[in-house]
Short mmCIF file of C-alpha atoms in Angstrom, two decimals:
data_model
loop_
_atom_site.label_atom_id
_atom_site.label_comp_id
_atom_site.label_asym_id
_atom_site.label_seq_id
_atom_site.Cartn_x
_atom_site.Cartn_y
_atom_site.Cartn_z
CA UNK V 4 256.07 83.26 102.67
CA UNK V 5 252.58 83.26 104.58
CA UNK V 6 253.09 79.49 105.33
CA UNK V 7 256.64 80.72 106.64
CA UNK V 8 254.73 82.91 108.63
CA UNK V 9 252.26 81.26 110.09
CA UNK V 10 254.72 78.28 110.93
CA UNK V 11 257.23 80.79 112.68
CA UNK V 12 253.68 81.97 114.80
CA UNK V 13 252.98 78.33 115.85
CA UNK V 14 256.84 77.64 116.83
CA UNK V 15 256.78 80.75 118.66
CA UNK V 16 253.75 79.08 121.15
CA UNK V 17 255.52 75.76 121.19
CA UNK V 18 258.82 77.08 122.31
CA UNK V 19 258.35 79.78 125.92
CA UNK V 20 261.92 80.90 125.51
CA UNK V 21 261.95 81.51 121.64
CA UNK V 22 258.78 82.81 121.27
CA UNK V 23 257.49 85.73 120.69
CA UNK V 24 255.16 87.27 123.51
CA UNK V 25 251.38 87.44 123.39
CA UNK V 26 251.26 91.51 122.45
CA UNK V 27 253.37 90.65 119.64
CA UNK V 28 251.66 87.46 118.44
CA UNK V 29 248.33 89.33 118.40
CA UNK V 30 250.06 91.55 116.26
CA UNK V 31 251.04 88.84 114.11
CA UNK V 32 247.50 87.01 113.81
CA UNK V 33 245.74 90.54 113.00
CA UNK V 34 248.09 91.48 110.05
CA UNK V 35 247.55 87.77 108.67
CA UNK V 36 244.21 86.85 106.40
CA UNK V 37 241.63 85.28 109.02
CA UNK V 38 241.81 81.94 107.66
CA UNK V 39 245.93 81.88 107.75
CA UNK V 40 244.84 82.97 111.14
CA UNK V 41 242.69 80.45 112.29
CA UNK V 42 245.42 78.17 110.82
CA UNK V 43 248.10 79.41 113.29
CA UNK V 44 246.24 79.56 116.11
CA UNK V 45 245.01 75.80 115.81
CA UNK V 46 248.73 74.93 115.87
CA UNK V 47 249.15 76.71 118.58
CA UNK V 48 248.63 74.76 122.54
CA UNK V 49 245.52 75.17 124.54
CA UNK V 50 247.35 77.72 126.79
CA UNK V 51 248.50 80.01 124.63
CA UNK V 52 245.67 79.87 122.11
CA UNK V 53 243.60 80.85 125.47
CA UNK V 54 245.98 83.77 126.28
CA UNK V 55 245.95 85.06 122.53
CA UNK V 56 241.87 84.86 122.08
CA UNK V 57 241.36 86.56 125.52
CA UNK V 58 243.75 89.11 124.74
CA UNK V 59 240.69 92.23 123.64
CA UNK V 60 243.39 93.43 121.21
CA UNK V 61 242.53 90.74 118.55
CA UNK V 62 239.94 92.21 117.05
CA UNK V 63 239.36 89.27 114.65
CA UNK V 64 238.74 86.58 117.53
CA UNK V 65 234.79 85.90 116.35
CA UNK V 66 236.00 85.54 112.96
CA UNK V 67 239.05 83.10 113.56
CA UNK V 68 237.10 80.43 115.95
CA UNK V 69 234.06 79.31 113.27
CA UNK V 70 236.86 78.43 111.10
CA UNK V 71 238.33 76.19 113.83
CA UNK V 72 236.07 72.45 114.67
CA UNK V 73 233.59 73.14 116.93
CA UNK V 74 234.87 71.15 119.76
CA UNK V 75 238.47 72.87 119.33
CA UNK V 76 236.65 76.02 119.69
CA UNK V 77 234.42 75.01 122.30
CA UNK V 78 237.76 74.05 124.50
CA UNK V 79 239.28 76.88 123.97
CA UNK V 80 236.07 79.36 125.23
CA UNK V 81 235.73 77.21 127.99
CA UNK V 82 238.74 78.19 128.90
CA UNK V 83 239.01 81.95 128.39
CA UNK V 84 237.66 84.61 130.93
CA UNK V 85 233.92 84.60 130.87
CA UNK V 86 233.38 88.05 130.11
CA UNK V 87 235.44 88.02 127.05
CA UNK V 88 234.28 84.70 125.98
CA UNK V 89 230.53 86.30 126.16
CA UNK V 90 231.60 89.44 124.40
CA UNK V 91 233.43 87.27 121.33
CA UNK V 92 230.11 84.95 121.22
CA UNK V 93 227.74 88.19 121.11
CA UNK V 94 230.26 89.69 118.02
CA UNK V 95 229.73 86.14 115.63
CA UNK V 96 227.63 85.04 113.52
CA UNK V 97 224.39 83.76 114.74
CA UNK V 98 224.07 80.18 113.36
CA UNK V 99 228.12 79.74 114.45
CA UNK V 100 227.83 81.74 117.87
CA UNK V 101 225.24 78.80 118.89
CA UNK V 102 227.12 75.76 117.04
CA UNK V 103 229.92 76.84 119.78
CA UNK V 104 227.32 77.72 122.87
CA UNK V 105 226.06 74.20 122.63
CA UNK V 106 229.04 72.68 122.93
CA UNK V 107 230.27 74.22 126.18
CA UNK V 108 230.43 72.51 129.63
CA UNK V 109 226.66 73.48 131.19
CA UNK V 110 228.50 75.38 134.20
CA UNK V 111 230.27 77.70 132.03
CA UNK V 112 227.66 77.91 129.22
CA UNK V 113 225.22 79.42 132.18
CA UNK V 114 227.96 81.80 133.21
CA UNK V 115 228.34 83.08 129.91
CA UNK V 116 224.36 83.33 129.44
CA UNK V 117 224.29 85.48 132.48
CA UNK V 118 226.76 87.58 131.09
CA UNK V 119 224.72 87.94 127.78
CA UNK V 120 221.76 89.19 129.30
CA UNK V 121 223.28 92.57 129.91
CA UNK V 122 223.76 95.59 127.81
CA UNK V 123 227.61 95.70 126.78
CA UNK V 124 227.67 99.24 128.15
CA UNK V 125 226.46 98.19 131.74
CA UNK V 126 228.24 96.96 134.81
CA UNK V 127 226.32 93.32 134.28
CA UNK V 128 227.80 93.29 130.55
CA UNK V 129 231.50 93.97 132.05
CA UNK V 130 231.43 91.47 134.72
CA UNK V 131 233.17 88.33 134.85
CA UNK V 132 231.62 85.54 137.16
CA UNK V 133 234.93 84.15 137.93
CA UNK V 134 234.97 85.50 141.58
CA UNK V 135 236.43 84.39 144.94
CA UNK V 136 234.02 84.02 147.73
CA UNK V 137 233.98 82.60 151.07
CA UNK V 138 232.10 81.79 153.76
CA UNK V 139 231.77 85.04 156.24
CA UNK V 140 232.73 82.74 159.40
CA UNK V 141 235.92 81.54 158.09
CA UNK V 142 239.39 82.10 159.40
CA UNK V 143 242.00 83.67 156.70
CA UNK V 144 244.37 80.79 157.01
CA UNK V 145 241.02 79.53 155.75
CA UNK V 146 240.46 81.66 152.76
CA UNK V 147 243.93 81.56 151.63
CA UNK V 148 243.85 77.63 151.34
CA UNK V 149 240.66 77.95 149.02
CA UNK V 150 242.21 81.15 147.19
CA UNK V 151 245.22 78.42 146.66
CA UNK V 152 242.59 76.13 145.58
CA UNK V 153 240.79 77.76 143.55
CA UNK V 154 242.86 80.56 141.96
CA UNK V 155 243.78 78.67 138.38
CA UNK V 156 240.01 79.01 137.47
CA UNK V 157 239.25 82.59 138.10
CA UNK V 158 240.35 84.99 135.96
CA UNK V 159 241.93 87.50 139.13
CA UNK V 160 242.06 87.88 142.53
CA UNK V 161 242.08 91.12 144.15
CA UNK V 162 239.72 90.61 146.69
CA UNK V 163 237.43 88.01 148.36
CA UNK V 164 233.93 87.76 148.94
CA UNK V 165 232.55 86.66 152.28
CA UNK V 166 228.83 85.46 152.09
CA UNK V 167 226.18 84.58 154.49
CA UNK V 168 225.03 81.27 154.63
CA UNK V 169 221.99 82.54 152.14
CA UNK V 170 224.50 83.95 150.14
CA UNK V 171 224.33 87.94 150.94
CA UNK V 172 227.59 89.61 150.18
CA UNK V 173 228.79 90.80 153.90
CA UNK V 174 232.18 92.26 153.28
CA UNK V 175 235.08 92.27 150.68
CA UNK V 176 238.67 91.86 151.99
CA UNK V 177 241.40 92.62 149.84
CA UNK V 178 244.07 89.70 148.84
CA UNK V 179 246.64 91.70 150.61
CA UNK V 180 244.98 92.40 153.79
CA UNK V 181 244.41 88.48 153.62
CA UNK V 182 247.92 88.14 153.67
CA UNK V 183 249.26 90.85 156.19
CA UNK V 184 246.58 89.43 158.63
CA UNK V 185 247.51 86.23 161.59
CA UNK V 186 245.92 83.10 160.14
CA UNK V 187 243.72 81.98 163.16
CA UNK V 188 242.07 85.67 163.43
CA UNK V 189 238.51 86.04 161.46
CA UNK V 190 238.60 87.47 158.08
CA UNK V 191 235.55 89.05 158.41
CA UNK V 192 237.39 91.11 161.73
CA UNK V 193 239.65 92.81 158.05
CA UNK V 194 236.27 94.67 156.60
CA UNK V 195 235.34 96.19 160.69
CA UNK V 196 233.49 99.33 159.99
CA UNK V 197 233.26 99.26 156.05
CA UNK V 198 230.06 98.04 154.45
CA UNK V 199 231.36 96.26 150.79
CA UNK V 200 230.65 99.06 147.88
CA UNK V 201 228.76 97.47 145.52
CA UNK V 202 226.76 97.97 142.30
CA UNK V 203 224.28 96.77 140.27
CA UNK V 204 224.17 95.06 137.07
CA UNK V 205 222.50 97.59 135.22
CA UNK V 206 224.81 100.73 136.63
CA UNK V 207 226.18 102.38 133.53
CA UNK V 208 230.09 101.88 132.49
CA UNK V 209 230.49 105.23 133.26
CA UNK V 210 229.39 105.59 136.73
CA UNK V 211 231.11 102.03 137.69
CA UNK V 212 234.62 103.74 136.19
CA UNK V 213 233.34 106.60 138.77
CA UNK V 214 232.85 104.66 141.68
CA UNK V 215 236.22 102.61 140.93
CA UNK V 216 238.09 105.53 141.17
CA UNK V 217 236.34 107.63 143.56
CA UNK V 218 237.00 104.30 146.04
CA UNK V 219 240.15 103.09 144.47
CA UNK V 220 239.52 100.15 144.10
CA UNK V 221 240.87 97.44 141.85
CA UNK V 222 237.64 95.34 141.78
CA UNK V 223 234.07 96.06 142.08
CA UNK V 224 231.43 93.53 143.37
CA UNK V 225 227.61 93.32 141.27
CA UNK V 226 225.34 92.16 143.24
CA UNK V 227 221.72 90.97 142.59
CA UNK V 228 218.35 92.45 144.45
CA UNK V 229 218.74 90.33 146.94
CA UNK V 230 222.27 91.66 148.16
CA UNK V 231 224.08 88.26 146.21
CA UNK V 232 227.10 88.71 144.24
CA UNK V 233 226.77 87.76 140.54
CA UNK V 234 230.34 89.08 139.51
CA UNK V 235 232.49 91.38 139.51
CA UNK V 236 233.92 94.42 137.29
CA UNK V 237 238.14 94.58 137.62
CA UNK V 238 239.85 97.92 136.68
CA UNK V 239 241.19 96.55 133.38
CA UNK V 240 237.80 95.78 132.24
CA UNK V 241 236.76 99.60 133.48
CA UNK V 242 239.55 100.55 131.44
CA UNK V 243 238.80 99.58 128.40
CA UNK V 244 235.27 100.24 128.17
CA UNK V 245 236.23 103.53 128.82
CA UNK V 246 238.64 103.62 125.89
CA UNK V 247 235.95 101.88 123.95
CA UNK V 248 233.56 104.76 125.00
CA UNK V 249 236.47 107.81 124.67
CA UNK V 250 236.94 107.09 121.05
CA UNK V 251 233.33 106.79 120.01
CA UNK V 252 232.69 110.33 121.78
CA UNK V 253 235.50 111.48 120.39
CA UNK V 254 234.11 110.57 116.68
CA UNK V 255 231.25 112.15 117.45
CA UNK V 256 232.23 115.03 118.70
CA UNK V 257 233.90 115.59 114.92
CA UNK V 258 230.81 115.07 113.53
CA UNK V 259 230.89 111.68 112.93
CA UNK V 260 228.87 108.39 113.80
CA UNK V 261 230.76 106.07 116.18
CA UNK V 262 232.77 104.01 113.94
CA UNK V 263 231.72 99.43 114.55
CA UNK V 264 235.35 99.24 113.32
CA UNK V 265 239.01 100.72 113.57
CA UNK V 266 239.56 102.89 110.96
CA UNK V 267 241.72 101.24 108.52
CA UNK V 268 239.35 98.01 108.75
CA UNK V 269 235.78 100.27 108.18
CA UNK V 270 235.21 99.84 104.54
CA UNK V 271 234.46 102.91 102.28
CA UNK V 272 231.01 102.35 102.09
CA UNK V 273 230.67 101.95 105.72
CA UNK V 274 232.97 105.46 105.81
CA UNK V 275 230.63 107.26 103.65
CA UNK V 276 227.62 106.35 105.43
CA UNK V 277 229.36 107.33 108.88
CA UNK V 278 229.81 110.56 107.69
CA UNK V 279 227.75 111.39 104.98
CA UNK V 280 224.48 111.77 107.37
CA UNK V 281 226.28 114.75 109.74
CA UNK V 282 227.51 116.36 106.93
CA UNK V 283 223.97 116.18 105.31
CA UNK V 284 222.79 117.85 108.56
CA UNK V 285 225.21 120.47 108.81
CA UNK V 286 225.08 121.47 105.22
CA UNK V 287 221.79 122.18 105.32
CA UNK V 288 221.80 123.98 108.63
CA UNK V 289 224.69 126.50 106.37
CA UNK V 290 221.86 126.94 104.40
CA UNK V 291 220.70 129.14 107.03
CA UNK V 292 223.30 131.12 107.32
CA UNK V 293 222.87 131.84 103.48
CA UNK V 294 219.20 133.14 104.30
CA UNK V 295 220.12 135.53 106.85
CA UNK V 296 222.83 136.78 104.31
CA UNK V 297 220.13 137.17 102.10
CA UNK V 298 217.93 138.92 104.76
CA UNK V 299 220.52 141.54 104.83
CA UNK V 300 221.37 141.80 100.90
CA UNK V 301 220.52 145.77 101.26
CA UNK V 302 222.36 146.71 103.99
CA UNK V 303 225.50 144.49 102.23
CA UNK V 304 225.49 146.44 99.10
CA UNK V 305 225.51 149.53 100.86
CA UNK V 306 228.04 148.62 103.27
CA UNK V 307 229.98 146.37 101.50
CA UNK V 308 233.41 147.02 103.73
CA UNK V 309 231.16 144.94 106.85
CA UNK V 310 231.31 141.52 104.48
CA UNK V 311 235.08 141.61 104.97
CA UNK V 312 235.01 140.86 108.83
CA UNK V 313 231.83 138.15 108.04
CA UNK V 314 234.42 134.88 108.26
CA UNK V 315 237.00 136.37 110.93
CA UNK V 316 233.71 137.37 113.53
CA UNK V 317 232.02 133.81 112.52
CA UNK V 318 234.91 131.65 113.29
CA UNK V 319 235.75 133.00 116.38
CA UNK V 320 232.18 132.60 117.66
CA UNK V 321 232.27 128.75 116.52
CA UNK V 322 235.56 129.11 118.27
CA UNK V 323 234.13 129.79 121.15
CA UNK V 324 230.99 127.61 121.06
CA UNK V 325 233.10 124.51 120.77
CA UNK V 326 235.59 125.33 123.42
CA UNK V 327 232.71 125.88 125.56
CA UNK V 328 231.57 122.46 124.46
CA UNK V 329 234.22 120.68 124.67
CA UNK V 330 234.69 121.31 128.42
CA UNK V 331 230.88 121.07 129.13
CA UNK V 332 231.21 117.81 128.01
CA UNK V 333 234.48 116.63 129.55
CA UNK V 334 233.39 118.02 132.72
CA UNK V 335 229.66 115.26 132.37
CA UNK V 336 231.47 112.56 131.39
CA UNK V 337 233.61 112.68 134.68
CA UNK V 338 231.08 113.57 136.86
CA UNK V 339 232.21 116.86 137.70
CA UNK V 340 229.28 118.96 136.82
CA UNK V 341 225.47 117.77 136.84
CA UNK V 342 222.71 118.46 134.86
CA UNK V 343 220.97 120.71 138.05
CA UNK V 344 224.30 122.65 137.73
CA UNK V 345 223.13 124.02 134.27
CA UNK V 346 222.50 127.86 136.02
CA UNK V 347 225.67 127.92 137.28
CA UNK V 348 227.88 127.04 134.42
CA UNK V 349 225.46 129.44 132.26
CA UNK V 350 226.60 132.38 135.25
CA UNK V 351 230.70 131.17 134.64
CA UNK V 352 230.22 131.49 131.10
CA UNK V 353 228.53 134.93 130.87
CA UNK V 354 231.03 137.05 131.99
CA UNK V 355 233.78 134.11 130.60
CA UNK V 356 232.06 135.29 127.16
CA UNK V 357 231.81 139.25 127.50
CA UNK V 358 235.62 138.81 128.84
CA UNK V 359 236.35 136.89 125.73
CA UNK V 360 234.77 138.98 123.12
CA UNK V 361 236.30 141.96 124.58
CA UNK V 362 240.29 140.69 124.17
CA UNK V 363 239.13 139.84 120.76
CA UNK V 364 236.83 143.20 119.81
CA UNK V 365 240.07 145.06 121.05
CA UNK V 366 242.49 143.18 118.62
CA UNK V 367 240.12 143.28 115.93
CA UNK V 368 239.29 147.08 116.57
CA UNK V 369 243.12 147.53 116.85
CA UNK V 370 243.99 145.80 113.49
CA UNK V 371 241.37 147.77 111.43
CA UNK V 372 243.19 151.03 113.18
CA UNK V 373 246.49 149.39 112.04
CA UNK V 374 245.80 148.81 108.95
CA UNK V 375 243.83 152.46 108.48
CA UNK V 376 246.46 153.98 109.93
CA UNK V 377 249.60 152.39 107.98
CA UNK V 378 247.48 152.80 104.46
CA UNK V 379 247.19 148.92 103.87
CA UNK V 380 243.42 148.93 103.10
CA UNK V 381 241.04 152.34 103.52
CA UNK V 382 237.45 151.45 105.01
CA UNK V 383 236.26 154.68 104.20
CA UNK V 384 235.48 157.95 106.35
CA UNK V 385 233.68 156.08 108.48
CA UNK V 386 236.21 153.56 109.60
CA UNK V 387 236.08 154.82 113.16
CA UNK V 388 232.37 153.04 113.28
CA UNK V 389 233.00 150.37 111.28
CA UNK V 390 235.84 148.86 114.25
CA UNK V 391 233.41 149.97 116.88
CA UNK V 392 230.52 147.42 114.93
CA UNK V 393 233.39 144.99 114.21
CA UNK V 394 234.50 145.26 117.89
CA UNK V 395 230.82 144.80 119.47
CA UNK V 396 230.12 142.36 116.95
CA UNK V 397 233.01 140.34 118.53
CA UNK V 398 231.64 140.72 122.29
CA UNK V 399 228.01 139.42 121.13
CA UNK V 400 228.90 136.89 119.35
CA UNK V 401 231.29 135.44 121.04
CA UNK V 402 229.64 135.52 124.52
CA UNK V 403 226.56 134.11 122.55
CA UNK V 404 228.80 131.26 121.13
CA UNK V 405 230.12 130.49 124.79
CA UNK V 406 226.68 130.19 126.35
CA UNK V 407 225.09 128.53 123.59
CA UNK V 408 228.19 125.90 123.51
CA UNK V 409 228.20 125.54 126.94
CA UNK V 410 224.13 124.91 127.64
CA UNK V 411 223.35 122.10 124.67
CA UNK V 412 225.59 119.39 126.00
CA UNK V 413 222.76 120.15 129.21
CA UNK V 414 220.23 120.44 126.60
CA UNK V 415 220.72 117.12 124.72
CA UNK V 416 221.30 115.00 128.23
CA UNK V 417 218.13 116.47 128.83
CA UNK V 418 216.30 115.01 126.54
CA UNK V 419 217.79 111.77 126.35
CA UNK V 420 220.59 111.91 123.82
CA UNK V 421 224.47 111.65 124.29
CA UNK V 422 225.68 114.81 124.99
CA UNK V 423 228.90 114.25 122.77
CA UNK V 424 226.69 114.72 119.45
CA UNK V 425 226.57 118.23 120.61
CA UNK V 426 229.93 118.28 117.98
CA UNK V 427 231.98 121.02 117.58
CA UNK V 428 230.81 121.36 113.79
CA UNK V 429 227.08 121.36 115.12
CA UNK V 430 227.61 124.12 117.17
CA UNK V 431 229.97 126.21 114.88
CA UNK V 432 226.86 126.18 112.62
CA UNK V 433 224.79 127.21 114.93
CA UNK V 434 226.77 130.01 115.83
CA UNK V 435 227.01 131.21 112.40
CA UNK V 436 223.42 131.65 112.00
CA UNK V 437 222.90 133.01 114.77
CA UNK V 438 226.12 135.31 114.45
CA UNK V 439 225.21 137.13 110.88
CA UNK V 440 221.51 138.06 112.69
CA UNK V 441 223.70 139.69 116.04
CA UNK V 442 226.23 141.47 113.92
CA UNK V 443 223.93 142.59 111.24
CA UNK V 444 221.48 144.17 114.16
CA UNK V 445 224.75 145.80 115.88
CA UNK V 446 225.51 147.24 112.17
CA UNK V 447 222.38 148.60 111.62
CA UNK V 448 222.33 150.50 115.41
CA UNK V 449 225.53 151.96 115.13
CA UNK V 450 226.00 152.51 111.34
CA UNK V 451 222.31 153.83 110.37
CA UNK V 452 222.36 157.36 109.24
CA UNK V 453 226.08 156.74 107.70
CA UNK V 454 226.58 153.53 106.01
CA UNK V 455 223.32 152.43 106.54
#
């Protein structure tokens, strides 16, 4: 059945009409063992083999090509877009990463050590090299012959570079200003007024995603220290770094390391150690919360009645923290708060806080009245007091929850770390420390002489 299978893959390629399309055979090749992979795919022609390994969806692509001959491999690298072909190379095995490397045309095997040199997270580890560039005198009747010439070996065109003679980037002029404009006028005359937006190799993905859409543009030149273009970032490639770097902040902000792997391929030992660390962490930062208990072991055995509200008042200040965080943290990532702006997020969240707390002391002072009232639980002769603690409780904790939420994703930018491991568990623990110490202190002011 898996020889039926990796036959019907293999027809599909040879046959346009009756086969399958490159989404699906990805599909295909993933669900398959990678040596019944490999198998397929070195049945398959050049073309599509090309448009199958450059697809970023096949997630097995380092795996599949050591098990093809090294020159079969080598052809097809040589002819995938650069930046992917560097990103499968960096993902394989040394010893079969280099077996390949040496066996690539020198042009492209330079291209592809540029692109290594970069961090994967950076602008210069997005890039692809396979950009359009002409000379800044030319005509566009000009620069559309060599974008006709040219065009089968780059991996897109959305615009063109024009260069001085020494190779400085000028201007960028978009392929469809090329074509709206008369062929004999200059195509510099396109870019008028607008110096190129440009970035560097080492920009972060983040802030290249920002300038992409900030401009809206569909390509982004990178450009050396002397003003030369060395490639260029395209929107797709934006887009799935950003993916890329969504889900790991996602993980983390559940209090767990970044998964290497999607989740049904990260093996249970790999699983365990993912998670086992933050829950380490947080389980001993609980402890805490079972010393401050213990702080107040006198004032809970005469007051037993205040225990009851411990895990309602508790959640809703982790609640709180982690809403807070969560938007903190959105708000970074796109660049819509800075870390100066720490002050005035701490001011929006103050009264954000006391507002908060005060919807929820009222319910909570409303549903002890409720329940006092209708006979469904007696809190003693002192009831009256114990809502007003419960209630005040609910204002200082919360409002501490919201400020503390909202100032660590400044703190831990601050100091160098990703501001994403500020995870909602993390702070929810902190809260509850934190918490028992302001409710227990609120208890004692308004309940000493009666409970207390």
């Amino acid at each position: 059945m898996v020889n039926d299978l990796i036959a019907g893959v293999a027809a599909g390629f040879r046959s346009s009409r009756r086969g399958l399309s490159i989404a699906d055979l990805v599909d295909t090749l993933q669900s398959l063992p990678v040596a019944e992979a490999a198998d397929a795919l070195s049945q398959m022609p050049d073309a599509r083999a090309v448009a199958v390994l450059d697809s970023p969806e096949l997630r097995c692509a380092s795996e599949i090509l050591p098990l093809l001959t090294t020159a079969r491999a080598a052809a097809l690298v040589s002819q995938m877009a650069e930046d992917r072909a560097a990103d499968v190379l960096s993902e394989m095995d040394e010893d079969d990463a280099a077996a390949i490397h040496a066996a690539l045309p020198a042009p492209i095997r330079a291209s592809i050590d540029t692109l290594l040199r970069w961090p994967p997270d950076s602008a210069g580890g997005m890039m692809t090299t396979e950009y359009v560039a002409a000379s800044a005198d030319a005509t566009v009747g000009e620069v559309l012959a060599h974008i006709r010439t040219v065009e089968r070996s780059r991996e897109t065109v959305y615009s063109v570079f024009l260069l001085e003679p020494q190779g400085r980037l000028v201007a960028t002029v978009s392929l469809r200003q090329l074509i709206a404009a008369e062929p004999e006028s200059l195509a510099i005359e396109l870019a008028r007024g607008h110096d190129p937006i440009t970035v560097a190799p080492t920009t972060d993905r983040e802030e290249v995603a920002h300038m992409i859409r900030r401009h809206d543009l569909l390509a982004l030149p990178v450009i050396d220290e002397q003003g030369r273009p060395i490639g260029i970032v395209t929107v797709d490639d934006v887009l799935d770094a950003l993916v890329a770097a969504h889900t790991e902040d996602t993980q983390k902000f559940g209090g767990v390391e970044a998964l290497d792997n999607p989740y049904l391929e990260t093996g249970f030992l790999a699983m365990i150690r993912k998670r086992a660390g933050w829950l380490s962490i947080l389980f001993f930062s609980e402890m805490l919360t079972a010393s401050a208990m213990q702080h107040f072991e006198s004032e809970l055995e005469r007051a037993v009645v205040l225990t009851l509200f411990i895990p309602l008042i508790m959640s809703s200040g982790g609640n709180s923290g982690s809403q807070a965080t969560s938007l903190i943290i959105r708000a970074l990532a796109l660049g819509q708060v800075r870390l100066r702006d720490w002050w005035r997020v701490a001011l929006r969240e103050l009264p954000a806080g006391l507002t908060l707390g005060a919807i929820l002391g009222m319910l909570g002072i409303a549903r002890i009245a409720l329940w006092q009232t209708l006979g469904f639980y007696d809190y003693g002769p002192h009831w009256v007091l114990v809502a007003t603690t419960v209630g005040t409780g609910l204002v200082g904790i919360v409002t501490f929850g919201s400020l503390a939420g909202s100032m660590l994703p400044f703190l831990l930018q601050r100091l160098g770390f990703d501001p994403a491991s500020a995870s909602a568990p993390f702070v929810a623990t902190l809260v509850d420390v934190t918490g028992l110490v302001i409710y227990f202190t609120i208890a004692l002011a308004i309940l000493s002489g009666t409970l207390l």
